[in-house]
Amino acid sequence: DAKTTQPNSMESNEEEPVHLPCNHSTISGTDYIHWYRQLPSQGPEYVIHGLTSNVNNRMASLAIAEDRKSSTLILHRATLRDAAVYYCILRAPFYNQGGKLIFGQGTELSVKP
Amino acid sequence: SAVISQKPSRDICQRGTSLTIQCQVDSQVTMMFWYRQQPGQSLTLIATANQGSEATYESGFVIDKFPISRPNLTFSTLTVSNMSPEDSSIYLCSVSVGAKNIQYFGAGTRLSVL
């Protein structure tokens, strides 16, 4: 399984943008880049995913490097409710290993008021 | 999307006993997954459960310790057998839904073994 590297923790101020980095230098051509987050005492929830192009949704944006060896999750205006552990995961296609997710250690994001 | 219900939400068990955790989904899904999250740690995949076939276990997990049933497309159980204090963890069920194979997770079962 391809590995990802993320900072253990990051801090942000409320209503400011947050850029969460992820390195995945061994990514294969068919791996999708997925981001999930886990709020305290909850199961993980899906945030965003992409393959090659940058992606936007109502929760966040995902910027993918041209060589796909790194990516950045962008929260445009952090709120206190965004305090969570953010996981960057490389997911194989469904036909390969059933699309299972292998979690790394993630980045614990704290948001200061 | 999918709504997942896990039972029980928490339990305290004696060592040497077994606990069966139930996972119910509000729609039919092909792939279900069981994870363990030890205190202060990330999630570790235990096994993938497909309806009508044997579960596929990850390295370090065996069927005798974590038997899984998948009788239909909306339900699965995970049993933690012959428990020891090292089995104290949160156990989570998840499902893969839709063409994008996004995973949805239950709230988890918090297990303490004395």
Short mmCIF file of C-alpha atoms in Angstrom, two decimals:
data_model
loop_
_atom_site.label_atom_id
_atom_site.label_comp_id
_atom_site.label_asym_id
_atom_site.label_seq_id
_atom_site.Cartn_x
_atom_site.Cartn_y
_atom_site.Cartn_z
CA ASP A 1 0.00 0.00 0.00
CA ALA A 2 1.35 3.43 -0.95
CA LYS A 3 2.19 5.62 2.01
CA THR A 4 1.38 9.22 2.86
CA THR A 5 3.27 11.63 5.11
CA GLN A 6 1.50 14.38 7.01
CA PRO A 7 2.52 16.74 9.81
CA ASN A 8 1.37 15.43 13.18
CA SER A 9 -0.39 18.66 14.12
CA MET A 10 -1.24 22.12 12.85
CA GLU A 11 -2.82 25.16 14.38
CA SER A 12 -5.07 27.72 12.77
CA ASN A 13 -7.02 30.81 13.71
CA GLU A 14 -10.74 30.91 13.25
CA GLU A 15 -11.94 32.35 9.91
CA GLU A 16 -8.49 32.08 8.35
CA PRO A 17 -7.56 29.68 5.53
CA VAL A 18 -5.81 26.43 6.40
CA HIS A 19 -3.49 24.49 4.10
CA LEU A 20 -2.95 20.88 5.15
CA PRO A 21 -0.08 19.24 3.25
CA CYS A 22 0.39 15.60 2.30
CA ASN A 23 3.33 13.89 0.63
CA HIS A 24 2.82 10.69 -1.33
CA SER A 25 5.94 10.18 -3.41
CA THR A 26 5.19 6.47 -4.12
CA ILE A 27 1.72 7.07 -5.52
CA SER A 28 0.81 4.88 -8.48
CA GLY A 29 -0.91 6.12 -11.60
CA THR A 30 -4.27 4.67 -10.58
CA ASP A 31 -4.33 5.73 -6.91
CA TYR A 32 -6.93 8.30 -5.94
CA ILE A 33 -6.07 10.89 -3.28
CA HIS A 34 -8.75 10.90 -0.60
CA TRP A 35 -9.16 13.11 2.45
CA TYR A 36 -11.25 12.16 5.44
CA ARG A 37 -11.55 13.83 8.80
CA GLN A 38 -12.47 12.54 12.22
CA LEU A 39 -14.10 14.86 14.68
CA PRO A 40 -13.78 14.00 18.38
CA SER A 41 -15.76 10.90 19.38
CA GLN A 42 -17.07 10.32 15.85
CA GLY A 43 -16.30 8.04 12.95
CA PRO A 44 -14.35 9.51 10.04
CA GLU A 45 -16.22 11.47 7.39
CA TYR A 46 -15.41 12.02 3.74
CA VAL A 47 -14.05 15.44 2.80
CA ILE A 48 -12.87 15.35 -0.80
CA HIS A 49 -10.95 13.29 -3.33
CA GLY A 50 -9.19 13.67 -6.66
CA LEU A 51 -7.02 11.91 -9.19
CA THR A 52 -5.06 14.49 -11.18
CA SER A 53 -6.95 17.78 -11.34
CA ASN A 54 -7.69 20.19 -8.52
CA VAL A 55 -11.12 19.69 -6.97
CA ASN A 56 -13.55 21.90 -5.10
CA ASN A 57 -16.63 21.07 -3.06
CA ARG A 58 -18.66 22.77 -0.36
CA MET A 59 -16.31 21.61 2.38
CA ALA A 60 -12.86 22.19 0.94
CA SER A 61 -10.54 22.37 -2.05
CA LEU A 62 -7.90 19.84 -3.03
CA ALA A 63 -4.78 21.00 -4.84
CA ILE A 64 -2.77 18.20 -6.47
CA ALA A 65 0.82 18.72 -7.60
CA GLU A 66 1.51 18.19 -11.27
CA ASP A 67 3.68 15.12 -10.55
CA ARG A 68 1.02 13.88 -8.07
CA LYS A 69 3.64 13.32 -5.39
CA SER A 70 2.01 15.76 -3.02
CA SER A 71 -1.33 17.39 -2.39
CA THR A 72 -2.83 20.07 -0.17
CA LEU A 73 -6.24 20.20 1.44
CA ILE A 74 -7.48 23.76 1.72
CA LEU A 75 -10.13 24.88 4.18
CA HIS A 76 -11.00 28.37 3.03
CA ARG A 77 -12.26 29.72 6.36
CA ALA A 78 -11.59 27.55 9.37
CA THR A 79 -14.27 27.35 12.02
CA LEU A 80 -14.11 25.83 15.49
CA ARG A 81 -16.10 22.87 14.12
CA ASP A 82 -13.25 22.09 11.74
CA ALA A 83 -11.01 21.00 14.64
CA ALA A 84 -10.38 17.34 13.83
CA VAL A 85 -7.81 14.82 12.66
CA TYR A 86 -7.42 15.02 8.88
CA TYR A 87 -6.33 11.91 7.02
CA CYS A 88 -4.76 11.91 3.56
CA ILE A 89 -5.21 8.45 2.03
CA LEU A 90 -4.23 6.87 -1.27
CA ARG A 91 -7.05 4.65 -2.42
CA ALA A 92 -6.58 1.99 -5.04
CA PRO A 93 -9.31 1.64 -7.68
CA PHE A 94 -12.31 -0.47 -6.72
CA TYR A 95 -11.19 -3.35 -8.93
CA ASN A 96 -7.93 -3.46 -6.98
CA GLN A 97 -8.36 -4.43 -3.33
CA GLY A 98 -12.00 -3.36 -3.30
CA GLY A 99 -11.17 0.29 -2.85
CA LYS A 100 -10.19 -0.20 0.78
CA LEU A 101 -8.82 2.75 2.74
CA ILE A 102 -5.54 2.43 4.64
CA PHE A 103 -5.27 5.21 7.22
CA GLY A 104 -2.00 6.88 8.22
CA GLN A 105 -1.52 8.93 11.37
CA GLY A 106 -3.16 12.08 10.04
CA THR A 107 -2.81 15.74 11.03
CA GLU A 108 -4.54 16.97 14.15
CA LEU A 109 -5.88 20.43 13.37
CA SER A 110 -6.69 22.78 16.22
CA VAL A 111 -8.56 26.03 15.60
CA LYS A 112 -8.17 28.97 17.91
CA PRO A 113 -11.00 31.50 18.35
CA SER B 1 -24.84 8.57 1.12
CA ALA B 2 -25.45 5.89 3.74
CA VAL B 3 -26.54 5.84 7.36
CA ILE B 4 -24.85 3.25 9.50
CA SER B 5 -26.02 2.06 12.90
CA GLN B 6 -23.70 0.14 15.19
CA LYS B 7 -24.71 -1.78 18.28
CA PRO B 8 -23.70 -1.68 21.03
CA SER B 9 -22.28 1.83 21.19
CA ARG B 10 -20.11 0.84 24.11
CA ASP B 11 -19.52 -2.16 26.37
CA ILE B 12 -17.37 -3.28 29.25
CA CYS B 13 -16.43 -6.95 29.11
CA GLN B 14 -14.49 -9.45 31.13
CA ARG B 15 -11.36 -11.04 29.73
CA GLY B 16 -11.91 -14.40 28.09
CA THR B 17 -15.42 -13.56 26.90
CA SER B 18 -16.60 -12.64 23.39
CA LEU B 19 -18.58 -9.69 22.07
CA THR B 20 -20.50 -9.45 18.82
CA ILE B 21 -20.85 -6.02 17.24
CA GLN B 22 -23.65 -5.39 14.78
CA CYS B 23 -23.55 -3.04 11.79
CA GLN B 24 -26.77 -2.11 9.96
CA VAL B 25 -26.86 0.04 6.81
CA ASP B 26 -29.91 1.84 5.44
CA SER B 27 -29.22 0.73 1.85
CA GLN B 28 -27.80 -2.27 0.05
CA VAL B 29 -24.03 -2.14 -0.29
CA THR B 30 -21.47 -4.52 -1.73
CA MET B 31 -18.42 -3.70 0.34
CA MET B 32 -18.34 -3.42 4.12
CA PHE B 33 -15.23 -2.86 6.18
CA TRP B 34 -14.31 -3.31 9.82
CA TYR B 35 -11.69 -1.12 11.49
CA ARG B 36 -10.09 -0.94 14.91
CA GLN B 37 -8.93 2.28 16.52
CA GLN B 38 -6.79 1.81 19.60
CA PRO B 39 -6.63 4.65 22.13
CA GLY B 40 -4.94 7.72 20.67
CA GLN B 41 -4.17 5.93 17.41
CA SER B 42 -5.33 5.99 13.81
CA LEU B 43 -7.68 3.44 12.26
CA THR B 44 -6.43 -0.01 11.31
CA LEU B 45 -8.36 -2.08 8.78
CA ILE B 46 -9.29 -5.50 10.18
CA ALA B 47 -11.11 -7.03 7.21
CA THR B 48 -13.26 -6.48 4.15
CA ALA B 49 -16.62 -8.25 4.12
CA ASN B 50 -18.49 -9.05 0.92
CA GLN B 51 -21.94 -10.59 0.97
CA GLY B 52 -21.88 -14.28 0.15
CA SER B 53 -18.14 -14.80 0.50
CA GLU B 54 -15.53 -15.18 3.21
CA ALA B 55 -14.16 -11.97 4.67
CA THR B 56 -10.68 -10.92 3.59
CA TYR B 57 -8.45 -10.22 6.59
CA GLU B 58 -5.52 -7.81 6.74
CA SER B 59 -2.11 -8.87 7.96
CA GLY B 60 -2.13 -9.38 11.71
CA PHE B 61 -5.83 -10.24 11.96
CA VAL B 62 -7.23 -13.78 11.86
CA ILE B 63 -10.69 -15.25 11.51
CA ASP B 64 -10.50 -17.19 14.78
CA LYS B 65 -10.04 -13.97 16.73
CA PHE B 66 -12.34 -11.73 14.66
CA PRO B 67 -15.00 -13.85 12.92
CA ILE B 68 -17.20 -11.81 10.60
CA SER B 69 -20.61 -12.59 9.18
CA ARG B 70 -22.22 -10.90 6.19
CA PRO B 71 -25.62 -12.55 5.71
CA ASN B 72 -27.09 -9.89 3.40
CA LEU B 73 -26.37 -6.59 1.68
CA THR B 74 -27.38 -4.40 4.65
CA PHE B 75 -25.95 -6.17 7.68
CA SER B 76 -22.69 -7.50 9.13
CA THR B 77 -21.35 -8.59 12.47
CA LEU B 78 -17.84 -8.62 13.92
CA THR B 79 -17.09 -10.82 16.92
CA VAL B 80 -14.13 -10.10 19.16
CA SER B 81 -13.32 -13.51 20.64
CA ASN B 82 -11.54 -14.53 23.82
CA MET B 83 -10.96 -10.92 24.73
CA SER B 84 -7.98 -9.52 26.58
CA PRO B 85 -7.32 -5.95 27.80
CA GLU B 86 -5.29 -5.37 24.60
CA ASP B 87 -8.57 -5.61 22.66
CA SER B 88 -9.83 -2.44 24.32
CA SER B 89 -10.47 -0.19 21.32
CA ILE B 90 -13.10 1.48 19.24
CA TYR B 91 -14.40 -0.81 16.50
CA LEU B 92 -15.88 0.88 13.44
CA CYS B 93 -17.91 -0.38 10.55
CA SER B 94 -17.87 1.37 7.18
CA VAL B 95 -19.41 0.90 3.76
CA SER B 96 -18.37 1.92 0.28
CA VAL B 97 -21.11 3.62 -1.71
CA GLY B 98 -21.60 4.82 -5.26
CA ALA B 99 -19.44 5.07 -8.34
CA LYS B 100 -16.92 7.21 -6.46
CA ASN B 101 -16.64 4.56 -3.72
CA ILE B 102 -16.85 7.05 -0.91
CA GLN B 103 -16.78 5.38 2.49
CA TYR B 104 -19.27 6.14 5.24
CA PHE B 105 -18.54 5.21 8.82
CA GLY B 106 -20.59 4.28 11.82
CA ALA B 107 -20.06 6.04 15.13
CA GLY B 108 -18.16 3.04 16.45
CA THR B 109 -18.35 0.63 19.36
CA ARG B 110 -16.20 1.58 22.33
CA LEU B 111 -15.00 -1.64 23.97
CA SER B 112 -13.25 -1.88 27.33
CA VAL B 113 -11.92 -5.24 28.49
CA LEU B 114 -11.17 -5.71 32.18
#
